[in-house]
Amino acid sequence: MAPGRVAFGLLLIGELIQLGAIIIGGAAYPGYDHARQYISELGATGAVTGPIVSWWGFVPSGLFITGFCLIAAGLMRRSGLAVAACLMLAWYGLSLSAAGVYPCAFECARTEVTFDAMMHDLVGGTGYLTGVLGVALAALSIRSSDARWLRPLGLICAVVAATGFSAIIVDVELGGVFQRALEGALAVFLLAFGWALARGSSLTTRA
């Protein structure tokens, strides 16, 4: 099987696991509010869904997404900008896994400072930052005429993701909505990017 198709398969599995963890975990968490609560709260220390969502949701989904990004970096190795973008996105994938290894405190309360909670915020924050930058750089690296749609899509997704990330930083009331917008924008671009690679598009050269 072509590397591009393998990479897209890994990405698709990772995104489906992540989506399933959010939907099933949210349904199993009494009183969980997707609009106001963060995704990490589903895997938090002391949460009824904590261990399952963390180890069967966050950890494997992040590893699959990271695998996609590393293969994509190899496929686009002729462009330094594209490789840098893929490596940034790989760190975003690893940060998803780290969120499961280092869960936040119950309800992600900022008042309880533990090593796991500090690592969760540090790795998660840098992961979102590199995710936003990675999408923007990947979009700018696109040179293929048969995938010209990918550049504007990527820039739009980067703006949406940056907006969501900014809202999370200031801890707005509807933080859950903004985090899902951030995660959704990254997922949309990654899936579109992966689909283009699976089709065999040479994204960094004119077709």
CSV table of N, CA, C and O in Angstrom, one decimal, residues 40-138:
chain,number,residue,atom,x,y,z
A,40,SER,N,-10.6,17.7,28.2
A,40,SER,CA,-9.7,17.1,29.1
A,40,SER,C,-10.3,16.7,30.4
A,40,SER,O,-9.9,15.8,31.1
A,41,GLU,N,-11.5,17.3,30.7
A,41,GLU,CA,-12.2,17.0,32.0
A,41,GLU,C,-12.7,15.5,31.9
A,41,GLU,O,-13.0,14.9,33.0
A,42,LEU,N,-12.9,15.0,30.7
A,42,LEU,CA,-13.4,13.6,30.6
A,42,LEU,C,-12.3,12.6,31.0
A,42,LEU,O,-12.6,11.5,31.4
A,43,GLY,N,-11.0,13.0,30.9
A,43,GLY,CA,-10.0,12.1,31.3
A,43,GLY,C,-9.3,12.6,32.6
A,43,GLY,O,-8.2,12.1,33.0
A,44,ALA,N,-9.9,13.5,33.3
A,44,ALA,CA,-9.3,14.1,34.5
A,44,ALA,C,-9.2,13.1,35.7
A,44,ALA,O,-9.9,12.1,35.7
A,45,THR,N,-8.2,13.4,36.5
A,45,THR,CA,-8.1,12.6,37.8
A,45,THR,C,-9.4,12.7,38.6
A,45,THR,O,-9.9,13.7,38.9
A,46,GLY,N,-9.9,11.5,38.9
A,46,GLY,CA,-11.1,11.5,39.7
A,46,GLY,C,-12.4,11.5,38.9
A,46,GLY,O,-13.5,11.2,39.5
A,47,ALA,N,-12.3,11.7,37.6
A,47,ALA,CA,-13.5,11.7,36.8
A,47,ALA,C,-13.9,10.2,36.6
A,47,ALA,O,-13.1,9.3,36.5
A,48,VAL,N,-15.3,10.0,36.5
A,48,VAL,CA,-15.8,8.6,36.4
A,48,VAL,C,-15.3,8.0,35.1
A,48,VAL,O,-15.1,6.8,34.9
A,49,THR,N,-15.0,8.9,34.1
A,49,THR,CA,-14.6,8.4,32.8
A,49,THR,C,-13.1,8.5,32.6
A,49,THR,O,-12.5,8.2,31.5
A,50,GLY,N,-12.4,9.0,33.6
A,50,GLY,CA,-11.0,9.3,33.5
A,50,GLY,C,-10.0,8.3,32.9
A,50,GLY,O,-9.5,8.5,31.8
A,51,PRO,N,-9.8,7.1,33.5
A,51,PRO,CA,-8.9,6.2,33.0
A,51,PRO,C,-9.2,5.7,31.6
A,51,PRO,O,-8.4,5.5,30.7
A,52,ILE,N,-10.5,5.4,31.3
A,52,ILE,CA,-10.9,4.9,30.0
A,52,ILE,C,-10.7,5.9,28.9
A,52,ILE,O,-10.1,5.6,27.9
A,53,VAL,N,-11.1,7.1,29.1
A,53,VAL,CA,-10.9,8.2,28.1
A,53,VAL,C,-9.5,8.5,27.9
A,53,VAL,O,-9.0,8.6,26.8
A,54,SER,N,-8.7,8.5,29.0
A,54,SER,CA,-7.3,8.8,28.9
A,54,SER,C,-6.5,7.8,28.1
A,54,SER,O,-5.8,8.0,27.2
A,55,TRP,N,-6.6,6.5,28.6
A,55,TRP,CA,-5.8,5.4,28.1
A,55,TRP,C,-6.3,4.8,26.8
A,55,TRP,O,-5.6,4.2,26.0
A,56,TRP,N,-7.6,4.8,26.6
A,56,TRP,CA,-8.2,4.2,25.4
A,56,TRP,C,-8.7,5.3,24.4
A,56,TRP,O,-9.1,4.9,23.3
A,57,GLY,N,-8.6,6.5,24.8
A,57,GLY,CA,-9.0,7.6,23.9
A,57,GLY,C,-7.9,8.5,23.5
A,57,GLY,O,-7.3,8.5,22.4
A,58,PHE,N,-7.4,9.3,24.5
A,58,PHE,CA,-6.4,10.3,24.2
A,58,PHE,C,-5.1,9.7,23.8
A,58,PHE,O,-4.5,10.2,22.8
A,59,VAL,N,-4.6,8.7,24.5
A,59,VAL,CA,-3.3,8.2,24.2
A,59,VAL,C,-3.2,7.5,22.8
A,59,VAL,O,-2.3,7.9,22.0
A,60,PRO,N,-4.1,6.6,22.5
A,60,PRO,CA,-3.9,6.0,21.1
A,60,PRO,C,-4.3,7.0,20.0
A,60,PRO,O,-3.6,6.9,18.9
A,61,SER,N,-5.2,7.9,20.2
A,61,SER,CA,-5.6,8.8,19.1
A,61,SER,C,-4.4,9.7,18.8
A,61,SER,O,-4.1,9.9,17.6
A,62,GLY,N,-3.7,10.2,19.8
A,62,GLY,CA,-2.5,11.0,19.6
A,62,GLY,C,-1.4,10.3,18.9
A,62,GLY,O,-0.7,10.9,18.0
A,63,LEU,N,-1.2,9.0,19.2
A,63,LEU,CA,-0.1,8.2,18.6
A,63,LEU,C,-0.4,8.0,17.1
A,63,LEU,O,0.5,8.1,16.3
A,64,PHE,N,-1.7,7.7,16.8
A,64,PHE,CA,-2.0,7.5,15.4
A,64,PHE,C,-1.9,8.8,14.6
A,64,PHE,O,-1.4,8.8,13.5
A,65,ILE,N,-2.3,9.9,15.2
A,65,ILE,CA,-2.1,11.2,14.5
A,65,ILE,C,-0.7,11.6,14.3
A,65,ILE,O,-0.2,12.1,13.3
A,66,THR,N,0.1,11.3,15.3
A,66,THR,CA,1.6,11.5,15.2
A,66,THR,C,2.2,10.7,14.1
A,66,THR,O,3.0,11.2,13.4
A,67,GLY,N,1.8,9.4,14.0
A,67,GLY,CA,2.3,8.5,13.0
A,67,GLY,C,2.0,9.1,11.6
A,67,GLY,O,2.9,9.1,10.7
A,68,PHE,N,0.8,9.6,11.4
A,68,PHE,CA,0.4,10.3,10.1
A,68,PHE,C,1.4,11.4,9.8
A,68,PHE,O,1.9,11.6,8.7
A,69,CYS,N,1.6,12.3,10.8
A,69,CYS,CA,2.4,13.5,10.6
A,69,CYS,C,3.8,13.1,10.3
A,69,CYS,O,4.5,13.8,9.4
A,70,LEU,N,4.4,12.1,10.9
A,70,LEU,CA,5.8,11.7,10.6
A,70,LEU,C,5.9,11.1,9.2
A,70,LEU,O,6.9,11.4,8.5
A,71,ILE,N,4.9,10.3,8.8
A,71,ILE,CA,5.0,9.8,7.4
A,71,ILE,C,4.8,11.0,6.4
A,71,ILE,O,5.5,11.0,5.4
A,72,ALA,N,3.9,11.9,6.7
A,72,ALA,CA,3.7,13.0,5.9
A,72,ALA,C,5.0,13.9,5.7
A,72,ALA,O,5.3,14.3,4.6
A,73,ALA,N,5.7,14.0,6.8
A,73,ALA,CA,7.0,14.7,6.8
A,73,ALA,C,8.0,14.0,5.8
A,73,ALA,O,8.7,14.7,5.1
A,74,GLY,N,8.0,12.7,5.8
A,74,GLY,CA,8.9,12.0,4.9
A,74,GLY,C,8.4,12.2,3.5
A,74,GLY,O,9.3,12.3,2.6
A,75,LEU,N,7.1,12.2,3.2
A,75,LEU,CA,6.6,12.3,1.9
A,75,LEU,C,6.9,13.7,1.3
A,75,LEU,O,7.0,13.9,0.1
A,76,MET,N,7.0,14.7,2.2
A,76,MET,CA,7.2,16.1,1.8
A,76,MET,C,8.6,16.6,2.1
A,76,MET,O,8.8,17.8,2.3
A,77,ARG,N,9.5,15.7,2.2
A,77,ARG,CA,10.9,16.0,2.6
A,77,ARG,C,11.6,17.0,1.7
A,77,ARG,O,12.6,17.6,2.1
A,78,ARG,N,11.2,17.2,0.5
A,78,ARG,CA,11.8,18.1,-0.4
A,78,ARG,C,11.6,19.6,0.0
A,78,ARG,O,12.2,20.5,-0.6
A,79,SER,N,10.6,19.8,0.8
A,79,SER,CA,10.2,21.2,1.2
A,79,SER,C,10.5,21.3,2.7
A,79,SER,O,9.9,20.7,3.6
A,80,GLY,N,11.5,22.1,3.1
A,80,GLY,CA,11.8,22.4,4.5
A,80,GLY,C,10.6,22.9,5.2
A,80,GLY,O,10.4,22.6,6.4
A,81,LEU,N,9.9,23.8,4.6
A,81,LEU,CA,8.7,24.4,5.3
A,81,LEU,C,7.7,23.4,5.6
A,81,LEU,O,7.1,23.4,6.7
A,82,ALA,N,7.4,22.5,4.6
A,82,ALA,CA,6.4,21.4,4.8
A,82,ALA,C,6.9,20.5,5.9
A,82,ALA,O,6.0,20.0,6.7
A,83,VAL,N,8.1,20.1,5.9
A,83,VAL,CA,8.7,19.2,7.0
A,83,VAL,C,8.5,19.8,8.3
A,83,VAL,O,8.1,19.2,9.3
A,84,ALA,N,8.9,21.1,8.5
A,84,ALA,CA,8.7,21.8,9.7
A,84,ALA,C,7.3,21.8,10.2
A,84,ALA,O,6.9,21.6,11.4
A,85,ALA,N,6.3,22.1,9.2
A,85,ALA,CA,4.9,22.1,9.6
A,85,ALA,C,4.5,20.7,10.1
A,85,ALA,O,3.7,20.6,11.1
A,86,CYS,N,4.9,19.6,9.4
A,86,CYS,CA,4.5,18.3,9.8
A,86,CYS,C,5.0,17.9,11.2
A,86,CYS,O,4.4,17.3,12.0
A,87,LEU,N,6.3,18.4,11.5
A,87,LEU,CA,6.8,18.1,12.8
A,87,LEU,C,6.1,18.8,13.9
A,87,LEU,O,5.9,18.3,15.0
A,88,MET,N,5.7,20.1,13.6
A,88,MET,CA,4.9,20.8,14.5
A,88,MET,C,3.5,20.1,14.8
A,88,MET,O,3.1,20.0,15.9
A,89,LEU,N,2.9,19.6,13.7
A,89,LEU,CA,1.7,18.9,13.9
A,89,LEU,C,1.9,17.6,14.6
A,89,LEU,O,1.0,17.1,15.3
A,90,ALA,N,3.1,17.0,14.4
A,90,ALA,CA,3.4,15.7,15.2
A,90,ALA,C,3.4,16.0,16.7
A,90,ALA,O,3.0,15.2,17.5
A,91,TRP,N,4.0,17.2,17.0
A,91,TRP,CA,4.0,17.5,18.5
A,91,TRP,C,2.6,17.7,19.0
A,91,TRP,O,2.3,17.3,20.1
A,92,TYR,N,1.7,18.3,18.1
A,92,TYR,CA,0.3,18.4,18.5
A,92,TYR,C,-0.3,17.0,18.8
A,92,TYR,O,-1.0,16.8,19.8
A,93,GLY,N,0.0,16.0,17.9
A,93,GLY,CA,-0.4,14.7,18.1
A,93,GLY,C,0.1,14.1,19.4
A,93,GLY,O,-0.7,13.5,20.2
A,94,LEU,N,1.4,14.2,19.7
A,94,LEU,CA,2.0,13.7,20.9
A,94,LEU,C,1.4,14.4,22.1
A,94,LEU,O,1.2,13.7,23.2
A,95,SER,N,1.0,15.7,22.0
A,95,SER,CA,0.4,16.4,23.2
A,95,SER,C,-1.0,15.8,23.5
A,95,SER,O,-1.4,15.8,24.7
A,96,LEU,N,-1.7,15.2,22.5
A,96,LEU,CA,-2.9,14.6,22.8
A,96,LEU,C,-2.7,13.3,23.7
A,96,LEU,O,-3.4,13.1,24.6
A,97,SER,N,-1.7,12.6,23.3
A,97,SER,CA,-1.3,11.4,24.1
A,97,SER,C,-0.9,11.8,25.5
A,97,SER,O,-1.2,11.1,26.5
A,98,ALA,N,-0.1,12.8,25.6
A,98,ALA,CA,0.4,13.3,26.9
A,98,ALA,C,-0.7,13.7,27.8
A,98,ALA,O,-0.6,13.6,29.0
A,99,ALA,N,-1.8,14.2,27.2
A,99,ALA,CA,-3.0,14.6,28.0
A,99,ALA,C,-3.6,13.5,28.7
A,99,ALA,O,-4.2,13.6,29.8
A,100,GLY,N,-3.4,12.3,28.1
A,100,GLY,CA,-3.9,11.1,28.8
A,100,GLY,C,-2.9,10.5,29.8
A,100,GLY,O,-3.3,10.1,30.9
A,101,VAL,N,-1.6,10.7,29.5
A,101,VAL,CA,-0.6,10.2,30.5
A,101,VAL,C,-0.6,11.1,31.7
A,101,VAL,O,-0.4,10.7,32.8
A,102,TYR,N,-0.7,12.4,31.4
A,102,TYR,CA,-0.7,13.4,32.5
A,102,TYR,C,-2.1,14.1,32.6
A,102,TYR,O,-2.3,15.2,32.0
A,103,PRO,N,-3.1,13.5,33.2
A,103,PRO,CA,-4.4,14.1,33.3
A,103,PRO,C,-4.4,15.4,34.2
A,103,PRO,O,-3.6,15.5,35.1
A,104,CYS,N,-5.4,16.2,33.9
A,104,CYS,CA,-5.5,17.4,34.7
A,104,CYS,C,-6.3,17.0,36.0
A,104,CYS,O,-6.8,15.9,36.1
A,105,ALA,N,-6.3,17.9,36.9
A,105,ALA,CA,-7.0,17.7,38.2
A,105,ALA,C,-8.5,17.6,37.9
A,105,ALA,O,-9.0,17.9,36.8
A,106,PHE,N,-9.3,17.1,38.8
A,106,PHE,CA,-10.7,16.9,38.7
A,106,PHE,C,-11.4,18.2,38.2
A,106,PHE,O,-11.1,19.3,38.8
A,107,GLU,N,-12.1,18.1,37.1
A,107,GLU,CA,-12.8,19.3,36.4
A,107,GLU,C,-11.7,20.3,35.9
A,107,GLU,O,-12.1,21.4,35.7
A,108,CYS,N,-10.5,19.8,35.8
A,108,CYS,CA,-9.4,20.7,35.4
A,108,CYS,C,-9.3,22.0,36.2
A,108,CYS,O,-9.0,23.1,35.7
A,109,ALA,N,-9.5,21.8,37.5
A,109,ALA,CA,-9.5,23.0,38.4
A,109,ALA,C,-8.1,23.5,38.5
A,109,ALA,O,-7.1,22.8,38.7
A,110,ARG,N,-8.0,24.9,38.4
A,110,ARG,CA,-6.6,25.5,38.4
A,110,ARG,C,-6.1,25.6,39.8
A,110,ARG,O,-4.9,25.9,40.1
A,111,THR,N,-7.0,25.4,40.8
A,111,THR,CA,-6.6,25.6,42.2
A,111,THR,C,-5.8,24.4,42.7
A,111,THR,O,-5.0,24.6,43.7
A,112,GLU,N,-5.9,23.3,42.1
A,112,GLU,CA,-5.1,22.1,42.5
A,112,GLU,C,-3.9,21.9,41.6
A,112,GLU,O,-4.0,21.5,40.5
A,113,VAL,N,-2.7,22.3,42.2
A,113,VAL,CA,-1.5,22.2,41.4
A,113,VAL,C,-0.8,20.9,41.7
A,113,VAL,O,-0.2,20.7,42.8
A,114,THR,N,-0.7,20.0,40.7
A,114,THR,CA,0.0,18.8,40.8
A,114,THR,C,1.0,18.7,39.7
A,114,THR,O,0.8,19.4,38.7
A,115,PHE,N,1.9,17.7,39.8
A,115,PHE,CA,2.8,17.5,38.7
A,115,PHE,C,2.1,17.2,37.4
A,115,PHE,O,2.4,17.7,36.3
A,116,ASP,N,1.2,16.2,37.5
A,116,ASP,CA,0.4,15.8,36.3
A,116,ASP,C,-0.4,17.0,35.7
A,116,ASP,O,-0.4,17.2,34.5
A,117,ALA,N,-1.0,17.8,36.5
A,117,ALA,CA,-1.7,18.9,36.0
A,117,ALA,C,-0.8,20.0,35.4
A,117,ALA,O,-1.2,20.5,34.3
A,118,MET,N,0.3,20.2,35.9
A,118,MET,CA,1.3,21.2,35.3
A,118,MET,C,1.8,20.7,34.0
A,118,MET,O,1.9,21.4,33.0
A,119,MET,N,2.1,19.4,33.9
A,119,MET,CA,2.5,18.8,32.7
A,119,MET,C,1.4,18.8,31.6
A,119,MET,O,1.7,19.0,30.4
A,120,HIS,N,0.2,18.6,32.1
A,120,HIS,CA,-1.0,18.6,31.2
A,120,HIS,C,-1.1,20.0,30.5
A,120,HIS,O,-1.2,20.1,29.3
A,121,ASP,N,-1.0,21.0,31.3
A,121,ASP,CA,-1.2,22.4,30.8
A,121,ASP,C,0.0,22.7,29.9
A,121,ASP,O,-0.1,23.4,28.9
A,122,LEU,N,1.2,22.3,30.3
A,122,LEU,CA,2.4,22.7,29.6
A,122,LEU,C,2.4,22.0,28.2
A,122,LEU,O,2.6,22.7,27.2
A,123,VAL,N,2.3,20.7,28.2
A,123,VAL,CA,2.3,20.0,26.9
A,123,VAL,C,1.1,20.3,26.1
A,123,VAL,O,1.2,20.4,24.9
A,124,GLY,N,-0.1,20.3,26.7
A,124,GLY,CA,-1.3,20.6,26.0
A,124,GLY,C,-1.2,22.0,25.3
A,124,GLY,O,-1.6,22.2,24.2
A,125,GLY,N,-0.7,23.0,26.1
A,125,GLY,CA,-0.7,24.4,25.6
A,125,GLY,C,0.3,24.5,24.4
A,125,GLY,O,0.0,25.1,23.4
A,126,THR,N,1.5,23.9,24.5
A,126,THR,CA,2.5,23.9,23.4
A,126,THR,C,2.0,23.1,22.2
A,126,THR,O,2.2,23.5,21.1
A,127,GLY,N,1.2,22.0,22.5
A,127,GLY,CA,0.7,21.2,21.4
A,127,GLY,C,-0.3,22.0,20.6
A,127,GLY,O,-0.3,21.9,19.4
A,128,TYR,N,-1.2,22.7,21.3
A,128,TYR,CA,-2.2,23.6,20.5
A,128,TYR,C,-1.5,24.7,19.7
A,128,TYR,O,-1.8,25.0,18.6
A,129,LEU,N,-0.4,25.3,20.3
A,129,LEU,CA,0.3,26.3,19.7
A,129,LEU,C,1.0,25.8,18.4
A,129,LEU,O,0.8,26.4,17.3
A,130,THR,N,1.7,24.7,18.5
A,130,THR,CA,2.3,24.1,17.3
A,130,THR,C,1.3,23.6,16.3
A,130,THR,O,1.6,23.6,15.1
A,131,GLY,N,0.2,23.2,16.8
A,131,GLY,CA,-0.9,22.7,15.9
A,131,GLY,C,-1.4,23.8,15.0
A,131,GLY,O,-1.5,23.7,13.8
A,132,VAL,N,-1.6,25.0,15.6
A,132,VAL,CA,-2.1,26.2,14.9
A,132,VAL,C,-1.0,26.6,13.9
A,132,VAL,O,-1.3,26.8,12.7
A,133,LEU,N,0.2,26.7,14.4
A,133,LEU,CA,1.3,27.2,13.5
A,133,LEU,C,1.6,26.1,12.4
A,133,LEU,O,1.9,26.5,11.3
A,134,GLY,N,1.5,24.8,12.8
A,134,GLY,CA,1.7,23.8,11.8
A,134,GLY,C,0.7,23.8,10.7
A,134,GLY,O,1.1,23.6,9.5
A,135,VAL,N,-0.5,24.0,11.0
A,135,VAL,CA,-1.6,24.1,9.9
A,135,VAL,C,-1.3,25.3,9.0
A,135,VAL,O,-1.3,25.2,7.8
A,136,ALA,N,-0.9,26.5,9.6
A,136,ALA,CA,-0.6,27.7,8.8
A,136,ALA,C,0.6,27.4,7.9
A,136,ALA,O,0.5,27.8,6.7
A,137,LEU,N,1.6,26.9,8.4
A,137,LEU,CA,2.8,26.6,7.6
A,137,LEU,C,2.6,25.6,6.6
A,137,LEU,O,3.1,25.7,5.4
A,138,ALA,N,1.8,24.5,6.9
A,138,ALA,CA,1.5,23.5,5.9
A,138,ALA,C,0.7,24.1,4.8
A,138,ALA,O,1.0,23.8,3.6
